[in-house]
């Protein structure tokens, strides 16, 4: 039985994906569940976080968002039984790769998969659903009537975040990074209040948002990264399409919430003072906090269940690529790790 793993170079800069033969899994004990994997979604691996958490190994398992059928349960398992269809996210310290036919996982990381939801939909939506919930519910307290700016709205996360915001009765503004993304966002229903096309370099995010909100600014911003420097000083061409941090601060309304994915965000004293005058907050989106805190386990399971419920009722309609077989996972993970994919890629077993 083969599984996909990654190996990091001595400089920690490059990672290599390799298939390795695995030993047979030990007997299923206590609260653990043995699972036949039917689908596993691919996501970027945060190697820096793994290093910070002292989780470095010679070979690290790949693939965490899984859906499958329960084969066996431990003596203390109370929520599942053999033949149940389940979905979940393997913890950071999992010994098993999700990109393998059979895995062993603690029951507290799983929820039941609704019957009408396909394997690929379940695995392909679960993590972006958790991220959208974390950003909009727990970090920014989304409520009806709020205005929300979703950066890179056509991405896998952006699509789910837009649908969650619409479901909660918010007014949504979104940015697009290409003409294709713009056309996709304009076709979404319910319709988006304004799509800001950043691909030609002519649109100004702050001006567009202030115009759309009558000068009040938006209540919530979920970014997809920000520029920390001026365009001329920014070495990465891709980053030049991102808004500057000053633009985000400018377009925030009074009491606004800025949820950022930029882990190296730097705010100068004038930036902080501007946020202070607005009574605004900055929060960092790290969905791994649910895995790192046992105290929040009950909330985490509620999120997983709600994501599946919204998927089954059609509230969530994910951006999924065509599913691929396991033998193509190595090449696809290389693309995902370089952040070159747009739609969510799922491996189907």
XYZ file of C-alpha atoms in Angstrom:
349
model
C 0.000 0.000 0.000
C 1.581 3.275 -1.178
C 1.200 6.752 0.269
C 2.471 10.177 -0.811
C 5.042 11.959 1.350
C 7.253 15.013 0.993
C 10.937 15.398 1.752
C 12.567 18.752 2.449
C 16.009 19.759 1.230
C 18.763 20.560 3.724
C 18.233 24.274 3.052
C 14.464 23.899 3.742
C 13.770 25.755 0.497
C 12.779 22.960 -1.862
C 10.492 20.014 -1.181
C 10.218 16.783 -3.147
C 7.132 14.580 -3.299
C 7.641 10.808 -3.268
C 5.466 7.708 -3.105
C 6.500 5.245 -0.403
C 5.338 1.792 0.556
C 3.626 1.755 3.944
C 3.498 -0.914 6.590
C 0.138 -2.398 7.499
C -1.804 -0.221 9.909
C -1.883 -1.351 13.558
C -5.097 -2.633 15.109
C -7.746 0.071 15.531
C -7.821 0.992 19.224
C -9.551 3.399 21.623
C -10.990 6.444 19.813
C -9.410 5.724 16.439
C -11.215 4.938 13.205
C -9.818 3.006 10.224
C -10.953 4.640 7.011
C -10.995 3.609 3.354
C -10.208 6.884 1.561
C -12.470 7.662 -1.396
C -11.254 11.225 -2.083
C -8.506 13.530 -0.836
C -8.143 17.233 -1.703
C -4.758 18.842 -2.320
C -3.656 21.976 -0.443
C -0.412 23.876 -0.050
C 1.807 22.606 2.764
C 2.946 25.252 5.244
C 6.470 23.954 5.803
C 7.377 26.976 7.923
C 4.559 26.219 10.390
C 5.625 22.574 10.594
C 9.163 23.697 11.411
C 7.894 26.135 14.051
C 5.859 23.325 15.631
C 8.953 21.066 15.660
C 7.165 18.586 13.385
C 10.010 18.094 10.931
C 10.607 14.513 9.750
C 12.593 12.800 7.017
C 9.331 12.040 5.205
C 6.167 13.961 6.016
C 2.689 12.648 5.027
C 0.792 14.540 2.311
C -2.965 15.066 1.997
C -5.257 15.946 4.888
C -8.760 16.754 3.575
C -10.317 13.324 3.193
C -13.656 11.627 2.653
C -14.210 7.901 2.916
C -15.916 4.836 4.391
C -15.351 3.571 7.930
C -13.796 0.083 7.884
C -13.235 -0.462 11.600
C -13.576 1.420 14.892
C -11.779 1.297 18.230
C -13.485 0.178 21.450
C -14.031 3.764 22.677
C -15.441 5.217 19.445
C -18.941 6.553 20.068
C -19.877 8.533 16.926
C -19.184 6.094 14.087
C -19.574 2.480 13.042
C -18.361 0.420 10.076
C -19.770 1.456 6.657
C -20.461 5.064 7.780
C -19.560 7.668 5.167
C -17.428 10.391 6.764
C -15.340 13.461 5.967
C -12.709 15.384 7.899
C -9.282 16.987 8.065
C -6.340 14.972 9.341
C -4.411 16.740 12.142
C -1.000 18.310 11.528
C 0.737 15.524 13.438
C -1.007 12.685 11.591
C 1.284 9.743 10.862
C -0.833 8.740 7.861
C -1.019 10.535 4.490
C -4.531 11.229 3.225
C -3.184 10.286 -0.190
C -3.311 6.585 0.633
C -6.011 3.947 0.316
C -6.451 3.371 4.076
C -5.753 5.728 7.008
C -6.198 5.751 10.765
C -7.660 8.889 12.371
C -9.101 9.976 15.734
C -12.898 10.220 15.617
C -12.844 13.854 16.802
C -11.518 14.938 13.406
C -14.428 13.424 11.459
C -18.108 14.116 10.807
C -20.732 12.227 8.809
C -20.939 12.973 5.087
C -24.469 13.757 3.854
C -25.763 11.144 1.435
C -26.364 13.554 -1.464
C -22.838 15.028 -1.274
C -20.247 13.330 -3.520
C -16.843 12.198 -2.252
C -14.986 14.833 -4.280
C -17.325 17.636 -3.170
C -16.912 16.671 0.484
C -13.109 16.474 0.414
C -12.802 19.504 -1.878
C -14.941 21.822 0.263
C -14.198 20.907 3.867
C -11.050 22.981 4.429
C -12.111 26.101 2.515
C -15.403 25.889 4.406
C -13.513 25.873 7.717
C -11.352 28.798 6.592
C -14.375 30.838 5.455
C -16.196 30.152 8.748
C -13.120 31.042 10.782
C -12.645 34.314 8.890
C -16.236 35.505 8.662
C -17.854 34.123 11.822
C -15.170 33.821 14.469
C -12.779 36.606 13.468
C -15.123 39.253 12.037
C -18.628 38.434 13.367
C -20.472 38.511 10.051
C -24.144 39.520 10.292
C -26.961 40.558 7.902
C -26.516 43.942 6.249
C -22.733 44.061 6.624
C -20.543 44.920 3.625
C -17.777 42.427 2.874
C -14.796 42.671 0.525
C -13.487 39.279 -0.615
C -10.105 39.555 -2.325
C -9.475 37.098 -5.197
C -13.107 36.062 -5.128
C -12.722 33.441 -7.871
C -10.257 31.353 -5.845
C -11.440 28.199 -4.077
C -11.569 30.002 -0.703
C -12.965 33.207 -2.207
C -15.880 31.355 -3.814
C -16.929 29.670 -0.558
C -16.474 32.919 1.409
C -18.709 34.806 -1.051
C -21.406 32.136 -0.790
C -21.255 32.143 3.021
C -21.441 35.951 3.137
C -24.446 35.993 0.770
C -26.164 33.303 2.839
C -25.781 35.499 5.934
C -27.357 38.471 4.141
C -24.216 40.528 3.560
C -23.433 42.863 0.671
C -20.440 41.405 -1.177
C -17.716 43.155 -3.168
C -15.026 40.976 -4.765
C -11.787 41.449 -6.679
C -10.769 39.520 -9.804
C -7.208 38.818 -10.965
C -8.056 38.083 -14.616
C -10.791 38.600 -17.188
C -11.795 34.945 -16.799
C -12.154 35.415 -13.018
C -14.199 38.587 -13.560
C -16.617 36.788 -15.897
C -16.963 33.896 -13.429
C -17.756 36.256 -10.532
C -20.290 38.199 -12.586
C -22.169 34.937 -13.285
C -22.525 34.040 -9.593
C -26.008 34.110 -8.064
C -26.936 35.852 -5.819
C -25.096 38.560 -7.725
C -22.095 40.400 -6.306
C -22.598 44.127 -5.701
C -19.362 45.009 -7.509
C -16.543 43.055 -9.141
C -13.247 44.980 -9.175
C -10.956 43.827 -12.005
C -7.336 44.206 -10.892
C -5.791 42.483 -13.923
C -5.311 45.615 -16.048
C -3.805 47.688 -13.243
C -6.306 50.516 -13.726
C -8.848 49.772 -10.979
C -8.286 51.169 -7.489
C -9.631 48.922 -4.739
C -9.997 51.657 -2.102
C -11.762 54.106 -4.445
C -14.137 51.419 -5.756
C -15.095 50.229 -2.242
C -15.641 53.743 -0.910
C -17.764 54.568 -3.953
C -19.835 51.381 -3.517
C -20.430 52.089 0.205
C -21.174 55.806 -0.143
C -17.867 56.761 1.462
C -18.487 54.723 4.629
C -16.014 51.949 3.869
C -16.549 48.195 4.170
C -17.247 46.363 7.423
C -15.155 43.246 6.708
C -12.145 42.576 4.479
C -10.836 39.078 3.766
C -7.602 39.511 1.847
C -5.606 37.056 -0.250
C -2.308 38.631 0.719
C -1.242 42.289 0.581
C 1.668 44.292 -0.767
C 3.941 45.576 1.970
C 5.952 47.765 -0.412
C 5.277 50.134 -3.291
C 4.966 48.532 -6.735
C 8.401 49.682 -7.859
C 10.011 48.136 -4.782
C 8.067 44.850 -4.958
C 10.313 42.116 -6.406
C 7.545 39.605 -7.205
C 5.436 40.531 -10.257
C 2.463 38.483 -8.954
C 2.443 40.483 -5.715
C 2.097 43.694 -7.701
C -1.549 42.753 -8.410
C -2.292 42.712 -4.681
C -3.570 45.838 -2.934
C -1.169 47.783 -0.740
C -1.761 47.550 3.017
C -2.568 51.278 3.008
C -5.412 50.628 0.525
C -6.965 48.080 2.897
C -6.734 50.467 5.858
C -8.239 53.280 3.752
C -11.268 51.272 2.609
C -12.099 49.897 6.089
C -15.146 51.447 7.730
C -15.495 52.505 11.359
C -15.342 49.415 13.579
C -14.270 47.369 10.568
C -12.535 43.978 10.657
C -9.539 43.179 8.469
C -8.893 39.422 8.249
C -5.512 38.836 6.653
C -3.733 35.797 5.274
C -0.439 37.740 5.218
C 1.583 36.122 8.015
C 4.407 38.685 7.668
C 2.163 41.746 7.837
C 4.037 44.813 9.079
C 2.146 47.842 10.343
C 3.978 51.111 10.917
C 2.906 53.537 13.694
C 0.877 55.707 11.237
C -0.961 52.552 10.065
C -1.777 51.581 13.640
C -2.944 55.096 14.437
C -5.305 55.106 11.449
C -6.770 51.765 12.592
C -7.080 53.183 16.111
C -9.028 56.224 14.845
C -11.447 53.888 13.051
C -11.739 51.497 15.993
C -10.852 48.776 13.482
C -9.286 45.380 14.156
C -6.767 43.159 12.355
C -7.022 39.378 12.679
C -4.815 36.677 11.175
C -6.485 33.763 9.392
C -4.774 30.575 10.540
C -7.259 27.713 10.303
C -4.742 25.388 11.979
C -5.682 26.906 15.362
C -8.548 24.410 15.521
C -6.019 21.556 15.274
C -3.684 23.100 17.827
C -6.264 23.610 20.573
C -8.167 20.723 22.171
C -10.326 23.240 24.036
C -12.001 24.328 20.772
C -12.778 20.782 19.582
C -16.546 21.134 20.074
C -16.700 24.354 18.019
C -14.526 22.774 15.331
C -16.860 19.780 14.920
C -19.833 22.158 14.701
C -18.091 24.009 11.865
C -17.355 20.756 10.007
C -21.001 19.658 10.347
C -22.324 23.043 9.202
C -20.021 23.092 6.170
C -21.376 19.686 5.104
C -24.958 20.776 5.738
C -24.516 23.874 3.547
C -22.866 21.772 0.864
C -25.787 19.335 0.852
C -28.389 22.138 0.619
C -26.606 23.946 -2.217
C -25.485 27.012 -0.260
C -21.878 26.039 -1.015
C -21.024 25.378 -4.660
C -17.260 24.832 -4.714
C -14.772 25.572 -7.513
C -13.467 22.046 -8.201
C -11.149 20.856 -10.953
C -11.709 17.494 -12.631
C -10.758 14.711 -10.151
C -7.497 12.874 -10.814
C -6.253 9.342 -9.968
C -3.704 8.737 -7.208
C -0.771 8.188 -9.584
C -1.122 11.813 -10.796
C -1.086 13.238 -7.244
C 2.702 13.770 -7.153
C 2.742 16.076 -10.192
C -0.442 17.858 -9.092
C 0.960 18.498 -5.600
C 4.008 20.146 -7.176
C 1.667 22.543 -8.992
C -0.413 23.189 -5.860
C 2.685 23.784 -3.715
C 3.829 26.483 -6.170
C 0.357 28.066 -5.863
C -0.195 27.721 -9.612
C -3.650 26.120 -9.518
C -6.943 28.034 -9.433
C -9.645 25.420 -8.839
C -9.461 22.923 -5.993
C -7.792 19.696 -7.074
C -9.122 16.419 -5.653
C -7.694 12.917 -5.940
C -10.392 10.262 -6.363
C -9.734 6.643 -5.365
